Amino acid sequence: QVQLVESGGGVVQPGRSLRLSCAASGFTFSSYGMHWVRQAPGKGLEWVAVIWYDGSNKYYADSVKGRFTISRDNSKNTLYLQMNSLRAEDTAVYYCARDCGNGVCPHIWGQGTMVTVSS
Amino acid sequence: NFMLTQPHSVSESPGKTVTISCTRSSGSIASNYVQWYQQRPGSAPTTVIYEDNQRPSGVPDRFSGSIDSSSNSASLTISGLKTEDEADYYCQSYDSSNPVVFGGGTKLTVL
């Protein structure tokens, strides 16, 4: 069955960097777009970024543009999120999600990894 | 940019039917598919409806989705409510400028 397992979360100081990973299995990873979605404590879902199945296109939320970079390694079935210049407001659970097939809808979700930005 | 507006909370009794609305602020609701996600406390979201009214395998047919162009809104209807349906529900859509937009979420309480 489809499985997405995020890792790399933790506590980091403001201004520092962190890289999240999402290991995929149970489907042909190289055929699907992938998303990162986050959820601050007690808040709703916030879309972060999407990457096309072949990495050719990437789109970001305004709140992270210029600071976060989404990437993928199809040979390793792994999705990444490089987060730089972290701020307190980036504190959230970060979910990776497989797209539904057209690049615009998270469909199958991982369990999430918590990122806390605090001094 | 458009927004998707949901009621903050709804409640209903077990066995009854509840409908959660999702109103699009600009652009036609019918122009881009709407998805619905369920998030139980302490868990990751799961998809219960995609492409307006399609159910993923494993989602019971008590869950249904629809679109109403007259009110520019989408709806998630859950019939035969069970206590396990108690969760937060989010709608989601997109347009050419905004790849993914979520509604603010609706807390469903099954009394």
mmCIF file of C-alpha atoms in Angstrom:
data_model
loop_
_atom_site.group_PDB
_atom_site.id
_atom_site.type_symbol
_atom_site.label_atom_id
_atom_site.label_comp_id
_atom_site.label_asym_id
_atom_site.label_seq_id
_atom_site.Cartn_x
_atom_site.Cartn_y
_atom_site.Cartn_z
ATOM 1 C CA GLN A 1 0.000 0.000 0.000
ATOM 2 C CA VAL A 2 1.005 3.628 -0.451
ATOM 3 C CA GLN A 3 3.185 4.855 2.367
ATOM 4 C CA LEU A 4 4.759 8.255 2.996
ATOM 5 C CA VAL A 5 7.103 8.692 5.943
ATOM 6 C CA GLU A 6 8.387 12.137 6.867
ATOM 7 C CA SER A 7 11.534 12.738 8.878
ATOM 8 C CA GLY A 8 13.930 15.518 9.795
ATOM 9 C CA GLY A 9 11.753 17.582 12.101
ATOM 10 C CA GLY A 10 12.952 18.968 15.403
ATOM 11 C CA VAL A 11 13.689 22.120 17.367
ATOM 12 C CA VAL A 12 15.704 24.798 15.588
ATOM 13 C CA GLN A 13 16.627 28.385 16.400
ATOM 14 C CA PRO A 14 15.229 31.291 14.393
ATOM 15 C CA GLY A 15 17.323 32.050 11.339
ATOM 16 C CA ARG A 16 18.712 28.537 11.094
ATOM 17 C CA SER A 17 18.020 25.832 8.490
ATOM 18 C CA LEU A 18 16.431 22.400 8.456
ATOM 19 C CA ARG A 19 15.826 19.789 5.750
ATOM 20 C CA LEU A 20 12.800 17.530 5.813
ATOM 21 C CA SER A 21 12.584 14.240 3.939
ATOM 22 C CA CYS A 22 9.642 12.124 2.843
ATOM 23 C CA ALA A 23 10.281 8.508 1.910
ATOM 24 C CA ALA A 24 7.675 7.092 -0.477
ATOM 25 C CA SER A 25 6.742 3.486 -1.174
ATOM 26 C CA GLY A 26 3.902 1.449 -2.630
ATOM 27 C CA PHE A 27 3.493 3.448 -5.839
ATOM 28 C CA THR A 28 5.514 4.675 -8.801
ATOM 29 C CA PHE A 29 6.997 7.769 -7.171
ATOM 30 C CA SER A 30 8.333 9.220 -10.430
ATOM 31 C CA SER A 31 4.812 9.396 -11.872
ATOM 32 C CA TYR A 32 3.269 11.757 -9.316
ATOM 33 C CA GLY A 33 3.567 15.317 -8.197
ATOM 34 C CA MET A 34 4.248 15.791 -4.518
ATOM 35 C CA HIS A 35 3.204 18.447 -1.994
ATOM 36 C CA TRP A 36 4.271 19.780 1.358
ATOM 37 C CA VAL A 37 1.454 21.032 3.590
ATOM 38 C CA ARG A 38 1.862 22.362 7.113
ATOM 39 C CA GLN A 39 -0.369 22.868 10.133
ATOM 40 C CA ALA A 40 0.549 25.220 12.961
ATOM 41 C CA PRO A 41 -0.555 24.121 16.447
ATOM 42 C CA GLY A 42 -4.322 24.478 16.751
ATOM 43 C CA LYS A 43 -4.648 25.941 13.248
ATOM 44 C CA GLY A 44 -5.836 24.824 9.836
ATOM 45 C CA LEU A 45 -4.000 23.367 6.877
ATOM 46 C CA GLU A 46 -1.624 25.606 4.921
ATOM 47 C CA TRP A 47 -0.214 24.527 1.574
ATOM 48 C CA VAL A 48 3.548 25.070 1.316
ATOM 49 C CA ALA A 49 4.839 23.807 -2.038
ATOM 50 C CA VAL A 50 4.354 21.386 -4.924
ATOM 51 C CA ILE A 51 6.806 19.762 -7.313
ATOM 52 C CA TRP A 52 5.931 18.121 -10.599
ATOM 53 C CA TYR A 53 6.488 14.393 -11.081
ATOM 54 C CA ASP A 54 9.775 15.001 -12.927
ATOM 55 C CA GLY A 55 10.890 18.033 -10.918
ATOM 56 C CA SER A 56 10.385 20.330 -13.904
ATOM 57 C CA ASN A 57 8.023 22.711 -12.121
ATOM 58 C CA LYS A 58 7.877 23.936 -8.546
ATOM 59 C CA TYR A 59 5.426 26.322 -6.904
ATOM 60 C CA TYR A 60 5.459 27.883 -3.458
ATOM 61 C CA ALA A 61 3.173 29.668 -1.054
ATOM 62 C CA ASP A 62 4.015 33.358 -0.713
ATOM 63 C CA SER A 63 4.795 32.812 2.976
ATOM 64 C CA VAL A 64 7.793 30.590 2.164
ATOM 65 C CA LYS A 65 8.893 31.799 -1.266
ATOM 66 C CA GLY A 66 12.609 32.556 -1.333
ATOM 67 C CA ARG A 67 13.265 30.687 1.923
ATOM 68 C CA PHE A 68 12.066 27.127 1.247
ATOM 69 C CA THR A 69 13.054 24.811 -1.621
ATOM 70 C CA ILE A 70 11.203 21.677 -2.623
ATOM 71 C CA SER A 71 13.093 18.949 -4.460
ATOM 72 C CA ARG A 72 12.952 15.243 -5.170
ATOM 73 C CA ASP A 73 15.192 12.308 -5.985
ATOM 74 C CA ASN A 74 13.216 9.845 -8.061
ATOM 75 C CA SER A 75 16.028 7.291 -7.876
ATOM 76 C CA LYS A 76 15.587 7.244 -4.093
ATOM 77 C CA ASN A 77 11.785 7.704 -4.015
ATOM 78 C CA THR A 78 12.304 10.643 -1.706
ATOM 79 C CA LEU A 79 10.888 14.154 -1.473
ATOM 80 C CA TYR A 80 12.705 16.978 0.327
ATOM 81 C CA LEU A 81 11.974 20.385 1.780
ATOM 82 C CA GLN A 82 14.959 22.609 2.484
ATOM 83 C CA MET A 83 13.912 25.305 4.940
ATOM 84 C CA ASN A 84 16.201 28.307 5.419
ATOM 85 C CA SER A 85 15.892 31.491 7.482
ATOM 86 C CA LEU A 86 13.352 29.830 9.716
ATOM 87 C CA ARG A 87 10.930 31.963 11.711
ATOM 88 C CA ALA A 88 8.770 31.297 14.751
ATOM 89 C CA GLU A 89 5.712 31.309 12.476
ATOM 90 C CA ASP A 90 7.120 28.316 10.579
ATOM 91 C CA THR A 91 6.447 26.173 13.661
ATOM 92 C CA ALA A 92 4.072 23.455 12.484
ATOM 93 C CA VAL A 93 3.560 19.822 11.641
ATOM 94 C CA TYR A 94 4.775 19.332 8.078
ATOM 95 C CA TYR A 95 2.992 16.736 5.953
ATOM 96 C CA CYS A 96 4.091 15.404 2.603
ATOM 97 C CA ALA A 97 1.312 14.294 0.285
ATOM 98 C CA ARG A 98 1.082 12.550 -3.054
ATOM 99 C CA ASP A 99 -0.847 14.468 -5.650
ATOM 100 C CA CYS A 100 -4.140 13.210 -7.059
ATOM 101 C CA GLY A 101 -2.671 13.234 -10.567
ATOM 102 C CA ASN A 102 -3.180 16.725 -11.929
ATOM 103 C CA GLY A 103 -0.755 18.672 -9.764
ATOM 104 C CA VAL A 104 -3.320 20.593 -7.765
ATOM 105 C CA CYS A 105 -4.655 18.333 -5.063
ATOM 106 C CA PRO A 106 -2.919 16.570 -2.179
ATOM 107 C CA HIS A 107 -4.434 13.110 -2.096
ATOM 108 C CA ILE A 108 -2.530 10.621 0.051
ATOM 109 C CA TRP A 109 -0.867 12.001 3.163
ATOM 110 C CA GLY A 110 2.009 11.051 5.405
ATOM 111 C CA GLN A 111 1.823 11.178 9.181
ATOM 112 C CA GLY A 112 3.791 14.413 9.482
ATOM 113 C CA THR A 113 6.908 15.653 11.234
ATOM 114 C CA MET A 114 6.961 18.470 13.788
ATOM 115 C CA VAL A 115 9.159 21.516 13.323
ATOM 116 C CA THR A 116 9.559 23.929 16.225
ATOM 117 C CA VAL A 117 11.369 27.214 15.673
ATOM 118 C CA SER A 118 12.354 28.653 19.023
ATOM 119 C CA SER A 119 15.319 30.218 20.732
ATOM 120 C CA ASN B 1 -6.337 35.185 -4.855
ATOM 121 C CA PHE B 2 -9.569 33.513 -3.924
ATOM 122 C CA MET B 3 -10.690 32.166 -0.562
ATOM 123 C CA LEU B 4 -12.755 29.184 0.498
ATOM 124 C CA THR B 5 -15.040 29.910 3.445
ATOM 125 C CA GLN B 6 -16.378 27.160 5.690
ATOM 126 C CA PRO B 7 -18.503 27.332 8.842
ATOM 127 C CA HIS B 8 -16.347 27.135 11.935
ATOM 128 C CA SER B 9 -18.349 24.319 13.458
ATOM 129 C CA VAL B 10 -21.408 22.123 12.978
ATOM 130 C CA SER B 11 -23.020 19.546 15.200
ATOM 131 C CA GLU B 12 -25.571 16.811 14.745
ATOM 132 C CA SER B 13 -26.787 13.639 16.387
ATOM 133 C CA PRO B 14 -25.762 10.086 15.501
ATOM 134 C CA GLY B 15 -27.787 8.651 12.637
ATOM 135 C CA LYS B 16 -28.662 12.064 11.237
ATOM 136 C CA THR B 17 -27.371 13.849 8.138
ATOM 137 C CA VAL B 18 -25.099 16.886 8.147
ATOM 138 C CA THR B 19 -23.925 19.140 5.333
ATOM 139 C CA ILE B 20 -20.769 21.259 5.430
ATOM 140 C CA SER B 21 -20.521 24.140 2.977
ATOM 141 C CA CYS B 22 -17.486 25.653 1.264
ATOM 142 C CA THR B 23 -18.029 28.965 -0.529
ATOM 143 C CA ARG B 24 -15.611 30.299 -3.095
ATOM 144 C CA SER B 25 -15.003 34.067 -2.921
ATOM 145 C CA SER B 26 -14.158 34.666 -6.580
ATOM 146 C CA GLY B 27 -14.062 32.606 -9.715
ATOM 147 C CA SER B 28 -16.515 29.832 -10.459
ATOM 148 C CA ILE B 29 -16.713 26.897 -8.072
ATOM 149 C CA ALA B 30 -17.490 24.719 -11.061
ATOM 150 C CA SER B 31 -14.319 25.646 -12.933
ATOM 151 C CA ASN B 32 -11.911 23.749 -10.702
ATOM 152 C CA TYR B 33 -12.362 20.509 -8.814
ATOM 153 C CA VAL B 34 -13.021 20.555 -5.074
ATOM 154 C CA GLN B 35 -11.563 18.075 -2.629
ATOM 155 C CA TRP B 36 -12.567 17.325 0.966
ATOM 156 C CA TYR B 37 -10.316 16.067 3.738
ATOM 157 C CA GLN B 38 -11.100 14.563 7.126
ATOM 158 C CA GLN B 39 -8.721 15.066 10.023
ATOM 159 C CA ARG B 40 -9.450 13.235 13.253
ATOM 160 C CA PRO B 41 -7.837 14.584 16.447
ATOM 161 C CA GLY B 42 -4.133 13.820 16.561
ATOM 162 C CA SER B 43 -4.072 12.296 13.081
ATOM 163 C CA ALA B 44 -3.029 13.280 9.586
ATOM 164 C CA PRO B 45 -5.651 14.363 7.059
ATOM 165 C CA THR B 46 -7.213 11.799 4.731
ATOM 166 C CA THR B 47 -9.117 12.407 1.504
ATOM 167 C CA VAL B 48 -12.831 11.641 1.673
ATOM 168 C CA ILE B 49 -13.916 13.326 -1.597
ATOM 169 C CA TYR B 50 -11.913 14.304 -4.683
ATOM 170 C CA GLU B 51 -12.885 15.836 -8.023
ATOM 171 C CA ASP B 52 -16.075 17.285 -6.533
ATOM 172 C CA ASN B 53 -17.878 14.010 -5.843
ATOM 173 C CA GLN B 54 -15.549 11.022 -6.142
ATOM 174 C CA ARG B 55 -14.862 8.785 -3.161
ATOM 175 C CA PRO B 56 -11.485 7.109 -2.705
ATOM 176 C CA SER B 57 -11.647 3.382 -2.131
ATOM 177 C CA GLY B 58 -12.418 2.626 1.473
ATOM 178 C CA VAL B 59 -14.486 5.756 2.078
ATOM 179 C CA PRO B 60 -18.089 4.743 2.865
ATOM 180 C CA ASP B 61 -20.882 5.922 0.592
ATOM 181 C CA ARG B 62 -22.301 7.870 3.544
ATOM 182 C CA PHE B 63 -19.915 10.588 2.338
ATOM 183 C CA SER B 64 -20.914 12.558 -0.751
ATOM 184 C CA GLY B 65 -19.817 15.777 -2.422
ATOM 185 C CA SER B 66 -21.635 18.244 -4.636
ATOM 186 C CA ILE B 67 -21.302 21.608 -6.334
ATOM 187 C CA ASP B 68 -23.865 24.434 -6.475
ATOM 188 C CA SER B 69 -23.060 27.076 -9.042
ATOM 189 C CA SER B 70 -25.906 29.329 -7.901
ATOM 190 C CA SER B 71 -24.294 29.831 -4.497
ATOM 191 C CA ASN B 72 -20.754 29.288 -5.805
ATOM 192 C CA SER B 73 -20.212 26.681 -3.169
ATOM 193 C CA ALA B 74 -19.353 23.049 -2.653
ATOM 194 C CA SER B 75 -20.871 20.799 -0.030
ATOM 195 C CA LEU B 76 -19.851 17.688 1.852
ATOM 196 C CA THR B 77 -22.787 15.630 3.080
ATOM 197 C CA ILE B 78 -22.413 12.873 5.639
ATOM 198 C CA SER B 79 -25.458 10.683 6.212
ATOM 199 C CA GLY B 80 -26.072 8.139 8.968
ATOM 200 C CA LEU B 81 -23.657 9.995 11.235
ATOM 201 C CA LYS B 82 -21.417 7.932 13.474
ATOM 202 C CA THR B 83 -19.358 9.070 16.428
ATOM 203 C CA GLU B 84 -16.236 8.164 14.433
ATOM 204 C CA ASP B 85 -17.124 10.917 11.942
ATOM 205 C CA GLU B 86 -16.310 13.519 14.578
ATOM 206 C CA ALA B 87 -13.373 15.380 13.056
ATOM 207 C CA ASP B 88 -12.226 18.537 11.304
ATOM 208 C CA TYR B 89 -13.134 18.756 7.625
ATOM 209 C CA TYR B 90 -11.327 20.899 5.058
ATOM 210 C CA CYS B 91 -12.275 21.762 1.508
ATOM 211 C CA GLN B 92 -9.621 22.508 -1.111
ATOM 212 C CA SER B 93 -9.524 23.849 -4.641
ATOM 213 C CA TYR B 94 -7.224 25.774 -6.983
ATOM 214 C CA ASP B 95 -6.963 28.056 -9.995
ATOM 215 C CA SER B 96 -4.304 29.017 -12.521
ATOM 216 C CA SER B 97 -2.635 31.395 -10.055
ATOM 217 C CA ASN B 98 -3.030 29.374 -6.865
ATOM 218 C CA PRO B 99 -2.052 25.720 -7.032
ATOM 219 C CA VAL B 100 -3.647 24.718 -3.729
ATOM 220 C CA VAL B 101 -6.082 26.682 -1.537
ATOM 221 C CA PHE B 102 -7.627 25.240 1.630
ATOM 222 C CA GLY B 103 -10.725 26.348 3.433
ATOM 223 C CA GLY B 104 -10.380 27.242 7.092
ATOM 224 C CA GLY B 105 -11.843 23.962 8.284
ATOM 225 C CA THR B 106 -15.068 22.910 10.003
ATOM 226 C CA LYS B 107 -15.210 21.086 13.299
ATOM 227 C CA LEU B 108 -17.922 18.425 13.215
ATOM 228 C CA THR B 109 -19.279 17.346 16.570
ATOM 229 C CA VAL B 110 -21.444 14.234 16.714
ATOM 230 C CA LEU B 111 -23.443 14.647 19.894
#
